[in-house]
Coordinates of C-alpha atoms and ligand atoms in Angstrom, one line a residue:
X1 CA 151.4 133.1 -9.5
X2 CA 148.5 132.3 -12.0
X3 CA 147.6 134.4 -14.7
X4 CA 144.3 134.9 -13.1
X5 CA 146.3 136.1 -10.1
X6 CA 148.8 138.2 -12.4
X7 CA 145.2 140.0 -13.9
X8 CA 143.3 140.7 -10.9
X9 CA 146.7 142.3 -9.1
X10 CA 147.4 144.5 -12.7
X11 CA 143.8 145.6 -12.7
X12 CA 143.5 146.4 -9.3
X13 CA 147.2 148.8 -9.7
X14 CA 145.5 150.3 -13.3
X15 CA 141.8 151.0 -11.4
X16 CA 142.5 151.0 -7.5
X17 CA 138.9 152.1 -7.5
X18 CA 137.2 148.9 -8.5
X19 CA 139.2 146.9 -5.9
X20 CA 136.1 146.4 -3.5
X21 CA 134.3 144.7 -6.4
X22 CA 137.3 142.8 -8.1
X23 CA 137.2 141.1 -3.9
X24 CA 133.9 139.6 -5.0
X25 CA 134.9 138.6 -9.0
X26 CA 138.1 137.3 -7.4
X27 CA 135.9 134.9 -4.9
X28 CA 134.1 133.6 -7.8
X29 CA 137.4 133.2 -9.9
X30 CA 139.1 131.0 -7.5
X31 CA 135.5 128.9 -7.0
X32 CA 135.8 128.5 -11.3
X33 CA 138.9 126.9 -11.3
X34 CA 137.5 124.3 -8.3
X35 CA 136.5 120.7 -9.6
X36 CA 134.7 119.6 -7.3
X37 CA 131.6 121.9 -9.1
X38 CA 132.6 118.8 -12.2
X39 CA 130.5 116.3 -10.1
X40 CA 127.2 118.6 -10.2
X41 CA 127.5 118.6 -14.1
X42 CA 125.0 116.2 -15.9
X43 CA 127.2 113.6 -18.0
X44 CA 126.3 113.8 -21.5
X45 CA 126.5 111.0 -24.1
X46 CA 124.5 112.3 -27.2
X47 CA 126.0 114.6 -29.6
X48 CA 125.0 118.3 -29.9
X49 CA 121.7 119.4 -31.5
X50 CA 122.5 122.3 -34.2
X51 CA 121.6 126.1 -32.5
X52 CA 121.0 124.4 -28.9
X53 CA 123.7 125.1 -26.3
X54 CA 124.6 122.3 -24.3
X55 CA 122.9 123.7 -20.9
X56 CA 119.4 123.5 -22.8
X57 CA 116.5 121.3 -21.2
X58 CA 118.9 119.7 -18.5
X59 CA 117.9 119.2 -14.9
X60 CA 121.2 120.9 -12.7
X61 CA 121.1 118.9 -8.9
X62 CA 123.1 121.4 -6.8
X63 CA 124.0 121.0 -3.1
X64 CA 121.7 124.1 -2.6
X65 CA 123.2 124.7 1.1
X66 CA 126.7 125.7 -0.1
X67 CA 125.9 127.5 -3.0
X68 CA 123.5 129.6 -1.2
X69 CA 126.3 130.0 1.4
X70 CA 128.5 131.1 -1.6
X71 CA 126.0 133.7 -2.7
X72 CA 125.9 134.7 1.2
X73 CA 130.1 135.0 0.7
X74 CA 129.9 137.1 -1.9
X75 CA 127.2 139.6 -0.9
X76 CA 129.3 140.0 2.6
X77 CA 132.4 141.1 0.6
X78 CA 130.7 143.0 -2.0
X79 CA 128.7 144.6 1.3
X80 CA 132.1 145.1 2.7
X81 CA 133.3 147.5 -0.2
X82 CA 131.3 150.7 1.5
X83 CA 129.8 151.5 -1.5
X84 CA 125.9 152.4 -0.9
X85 CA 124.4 150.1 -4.0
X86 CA 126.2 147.7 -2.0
X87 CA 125.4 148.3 1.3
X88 CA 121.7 147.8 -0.1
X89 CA 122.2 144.0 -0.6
X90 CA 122.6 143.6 3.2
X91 CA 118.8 142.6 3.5
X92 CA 119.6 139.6 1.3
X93 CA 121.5 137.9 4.2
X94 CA 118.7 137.9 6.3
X95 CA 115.8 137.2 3.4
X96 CA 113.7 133.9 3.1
X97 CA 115.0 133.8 -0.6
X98 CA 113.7 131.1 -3.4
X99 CA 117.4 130.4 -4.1
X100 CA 117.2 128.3 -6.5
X101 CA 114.8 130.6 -8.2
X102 CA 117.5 133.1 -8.1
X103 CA 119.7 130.8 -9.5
X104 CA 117.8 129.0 -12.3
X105 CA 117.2 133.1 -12.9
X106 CA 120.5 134.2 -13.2
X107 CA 122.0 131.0 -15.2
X108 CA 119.2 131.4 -17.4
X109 CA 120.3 135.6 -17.5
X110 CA 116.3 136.0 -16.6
X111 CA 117.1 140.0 -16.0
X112 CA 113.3 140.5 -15.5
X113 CA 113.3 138.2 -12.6
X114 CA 116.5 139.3 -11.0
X115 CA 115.0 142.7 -10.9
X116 CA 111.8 141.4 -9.5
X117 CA 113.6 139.9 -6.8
X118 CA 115.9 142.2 -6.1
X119 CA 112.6 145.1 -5.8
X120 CA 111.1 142.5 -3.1
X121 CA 113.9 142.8 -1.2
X122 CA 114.5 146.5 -1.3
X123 CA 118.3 146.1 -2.7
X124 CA 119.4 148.2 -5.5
X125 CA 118.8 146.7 -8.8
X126 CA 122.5 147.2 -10.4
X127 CA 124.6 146.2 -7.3
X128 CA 122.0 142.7 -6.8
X129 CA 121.8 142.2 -10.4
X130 CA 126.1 142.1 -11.0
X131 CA 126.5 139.7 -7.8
X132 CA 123.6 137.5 -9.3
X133 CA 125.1 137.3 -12.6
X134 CA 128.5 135.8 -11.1
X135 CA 126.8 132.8 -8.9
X136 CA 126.3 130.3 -11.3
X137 CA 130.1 131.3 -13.3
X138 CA 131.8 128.4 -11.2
X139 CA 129.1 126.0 -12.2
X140 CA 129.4 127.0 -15.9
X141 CA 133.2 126.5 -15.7
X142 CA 132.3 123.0 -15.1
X143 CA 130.1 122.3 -17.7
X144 CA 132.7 124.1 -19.9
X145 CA 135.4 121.4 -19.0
X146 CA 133.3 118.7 -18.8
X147 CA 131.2 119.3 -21.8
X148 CA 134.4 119.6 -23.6
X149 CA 134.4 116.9 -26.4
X150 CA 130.6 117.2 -26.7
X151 CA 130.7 120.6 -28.4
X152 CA 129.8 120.2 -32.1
X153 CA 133.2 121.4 -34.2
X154 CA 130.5 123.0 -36.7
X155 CA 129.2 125.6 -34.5
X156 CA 128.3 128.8 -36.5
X157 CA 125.8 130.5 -34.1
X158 CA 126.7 134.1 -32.6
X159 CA 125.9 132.5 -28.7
X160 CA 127.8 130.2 -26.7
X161 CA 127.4 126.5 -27.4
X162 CA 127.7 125.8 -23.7
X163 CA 125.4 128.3 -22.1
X164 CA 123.8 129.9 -24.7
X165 CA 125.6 133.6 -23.4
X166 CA 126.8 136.2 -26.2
X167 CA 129.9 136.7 -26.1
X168 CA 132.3 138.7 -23.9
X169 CA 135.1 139.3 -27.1
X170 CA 136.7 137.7 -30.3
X171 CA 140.4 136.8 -29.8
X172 CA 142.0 136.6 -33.4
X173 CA 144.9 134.3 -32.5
X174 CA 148.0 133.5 -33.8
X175 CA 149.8 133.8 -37.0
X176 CA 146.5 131.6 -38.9
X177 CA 144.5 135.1 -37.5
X178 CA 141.9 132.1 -36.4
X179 CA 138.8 134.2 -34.6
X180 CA 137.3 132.5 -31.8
X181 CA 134.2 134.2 -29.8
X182 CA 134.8 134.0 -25.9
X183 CA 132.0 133.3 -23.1
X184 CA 132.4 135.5 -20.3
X185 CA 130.5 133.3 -18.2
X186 CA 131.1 129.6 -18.8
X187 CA 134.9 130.5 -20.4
X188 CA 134.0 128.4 -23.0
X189 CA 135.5 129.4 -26.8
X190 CA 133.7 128.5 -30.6
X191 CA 135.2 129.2 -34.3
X192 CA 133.8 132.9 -35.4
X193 CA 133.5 133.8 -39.3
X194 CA 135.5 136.9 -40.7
X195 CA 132.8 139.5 -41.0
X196 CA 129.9 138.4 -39.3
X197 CA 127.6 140.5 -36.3
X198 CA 126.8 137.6 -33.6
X199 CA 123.8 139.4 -33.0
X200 CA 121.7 139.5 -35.9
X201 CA 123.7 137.5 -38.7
X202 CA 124.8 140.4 -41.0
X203 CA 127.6 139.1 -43.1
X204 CA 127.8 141.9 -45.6
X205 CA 130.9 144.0 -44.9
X206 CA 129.6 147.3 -45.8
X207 CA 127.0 147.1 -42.5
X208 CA 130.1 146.3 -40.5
X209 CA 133.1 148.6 -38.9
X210 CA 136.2 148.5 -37.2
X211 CA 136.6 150.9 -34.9
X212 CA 139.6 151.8 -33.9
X213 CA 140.0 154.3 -29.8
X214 CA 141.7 157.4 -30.7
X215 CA 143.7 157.5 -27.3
X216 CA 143.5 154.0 -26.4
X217 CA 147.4 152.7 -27.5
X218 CA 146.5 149.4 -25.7
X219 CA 145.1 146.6 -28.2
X220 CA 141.7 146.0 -29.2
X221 CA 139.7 147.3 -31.6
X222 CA 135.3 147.4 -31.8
X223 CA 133.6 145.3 -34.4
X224 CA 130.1 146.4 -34.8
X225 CA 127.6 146.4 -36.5
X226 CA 125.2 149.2 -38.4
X227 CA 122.1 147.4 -38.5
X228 CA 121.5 146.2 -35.2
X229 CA 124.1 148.2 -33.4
X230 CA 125.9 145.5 -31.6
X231 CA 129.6 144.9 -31.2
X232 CA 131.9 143.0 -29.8
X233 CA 135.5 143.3 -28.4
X234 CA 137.9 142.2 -30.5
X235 CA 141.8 141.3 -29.7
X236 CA 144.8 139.9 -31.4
X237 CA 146.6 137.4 -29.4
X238 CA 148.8 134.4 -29.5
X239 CA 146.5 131.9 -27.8
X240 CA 143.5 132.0 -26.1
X241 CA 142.9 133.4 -22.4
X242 CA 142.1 130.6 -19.8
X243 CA 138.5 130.1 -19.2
X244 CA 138.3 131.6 -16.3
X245 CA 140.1 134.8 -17.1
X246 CA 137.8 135.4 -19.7
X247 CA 135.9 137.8 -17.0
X248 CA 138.9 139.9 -16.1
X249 CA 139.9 140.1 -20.1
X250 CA 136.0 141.5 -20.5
X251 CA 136.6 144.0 -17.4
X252 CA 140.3 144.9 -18.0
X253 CA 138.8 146.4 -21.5
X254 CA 136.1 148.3 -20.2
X255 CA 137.6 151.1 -22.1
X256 CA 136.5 150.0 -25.5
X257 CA 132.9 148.9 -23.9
X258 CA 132.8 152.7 -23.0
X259 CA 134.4 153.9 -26.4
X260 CA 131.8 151.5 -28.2
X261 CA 128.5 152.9 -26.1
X262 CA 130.1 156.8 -27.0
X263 CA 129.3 155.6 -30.5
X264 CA 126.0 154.3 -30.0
X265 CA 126.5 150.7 -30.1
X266 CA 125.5 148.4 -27.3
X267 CA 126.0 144.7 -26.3
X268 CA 122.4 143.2 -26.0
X269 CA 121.2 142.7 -22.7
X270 CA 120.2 139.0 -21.7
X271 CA 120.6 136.0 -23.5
X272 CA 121.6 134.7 -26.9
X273 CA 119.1 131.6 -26.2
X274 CA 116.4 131.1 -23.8
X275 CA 117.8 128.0 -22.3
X276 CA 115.6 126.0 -20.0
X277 CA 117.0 124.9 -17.3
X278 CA 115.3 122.6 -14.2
X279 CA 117.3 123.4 -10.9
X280 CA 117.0 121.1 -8.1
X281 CA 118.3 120.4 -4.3
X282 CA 120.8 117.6 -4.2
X283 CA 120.9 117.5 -0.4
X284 CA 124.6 117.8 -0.6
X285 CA 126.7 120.5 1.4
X286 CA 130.4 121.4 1.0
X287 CA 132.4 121.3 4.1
X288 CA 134.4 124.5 3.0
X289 CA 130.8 126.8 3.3
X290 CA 130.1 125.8 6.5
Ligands
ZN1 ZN1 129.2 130.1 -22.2
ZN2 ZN1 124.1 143.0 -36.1

């Protein structure tokens, strides 16, 4: 069994409740791990440009057929949970969508558009807006691996050097305590400073706390932030989590994301940088989404 396996069957025996939507995150897992997505990532031969992720200004040629079918997949099974957000996404099936709209949207993390979209086609804003999010993940699992050896070692910025997301957690690993910041959507990893707020910069220690969940006994603690209010996850580990159980690390703590927003402090919405991103048709089809 895989630890991404192992993760999805403890969180479905800790929260038997989400299992309708871990169906759909589970779908998208097992399309992460799947190299054929490798071949749709642009090669790269220059080195990385200081504060631009690697995703910025390149032209993405996707066989638009099967990813659509893939959005198609996951909307049935998230449609198939019985909840009534859900059931709202049902009109999607049958909608004369600008996919790659919607996906260009959602890799760029374009919440204003998803919205938009999703109040065209009548489907509840939340329920379209979470499936949206988790379309282009196997794609950025890709670039993660094959973007590998052209991330710059020197990356300071609070956002992912891949796809330009904020991160999902710090993992402080191993006896060195080395931090690394964790993308939640690519899987990717980069080299955090001791005291310092992704979000806005803030390096001086007396605008930043540690907080620690009364009842929690599990690990984890908050680091946040008192001028802009941010935080992020934190957890001490041996290694690092595998790329693409970086999303069920981010869900399986949902406790501290609640703990966090009880004391006021909130993980911005959208994107760390406004990538621009050109998505095309490359007229391709998978056989497995026929
Ligand atoms: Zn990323
Ligand atoms: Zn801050």
């Amino acid at each position: 069994m895989t630890a991404i396996d192992t993760g999805l069957q403890d969180l479905k025996r800790q929260h038997p409740e989400w299992e309708p939507w871990l169906a759909v995150v589970q779908e998208v897992l097992s399309e992460a791990t799947n190299s054929e997505w490798d071949a749709c990532v642009p090669v790269r031969n220059e080195t990385q440009q200081s504060k631009v992720p690697l995703l910025a200004g390149t032209t993405l040629a996707l066989p638009q057929r099967s990813v659509h079918r893939l959005l198609e997949k996951l909307i049935r099974i998230a449609h198939r949970s019985g909840t009534p957000e859900m059931a709202t996404l049902e009109p999607v099936l049958h909608a004369d969508l600008d996919f790659l709209n919607l996906f260009k949207a959602s890799l760029c993390q374009d919440s204003d558009r998803i919205k938009k979209i999703a109040a065209d086609l009548g489907a509840d804003s939340e329920a379209f807006q979470a499936v949206a999010a988790l379309l282009p993940v196997p794609l950025l699992n890709a670039c993660n691996r094959r973007w590998a050896s052209s991330k710059s070692v020197s990356w300071v910025e609070g956002y992912c050097p891949v796809c330009g997301a904020w991160p999902a957690f710090t993992e402080v690993r191993g006896i060195e305590r080395s931090r690394y910041f964790r993308c939640g959507r690519c899987g990717g990893e980069w080299q955090a400073q001791c005291l310092f707020c992704p979000y806005c910069g803030m390096t001086d220690h007396n605008e930043l706390v540690s907080l620690v969940p009364e009842k929690s006994g599990a690990a984890g603690v908050i680091d946040a932030c008192k001028r802009c209010l941010g935080y992020a996850k934190t957890f001490t580990t041996l290694q690092g989590s595998q790329p693409a159980k970086v999303l069920l690390d981010d869900l399986a703590s949902a406790h501290l994301d609640v703990a966090a927003l009880e004391q006021g402090y909130k993980r911005p919405q959208g994107a760390g940088y406004s990538l621009d991103v050109t998505v095309t048709d490359n007229g391709k089809a998978w056989r497995r989404f026929f």
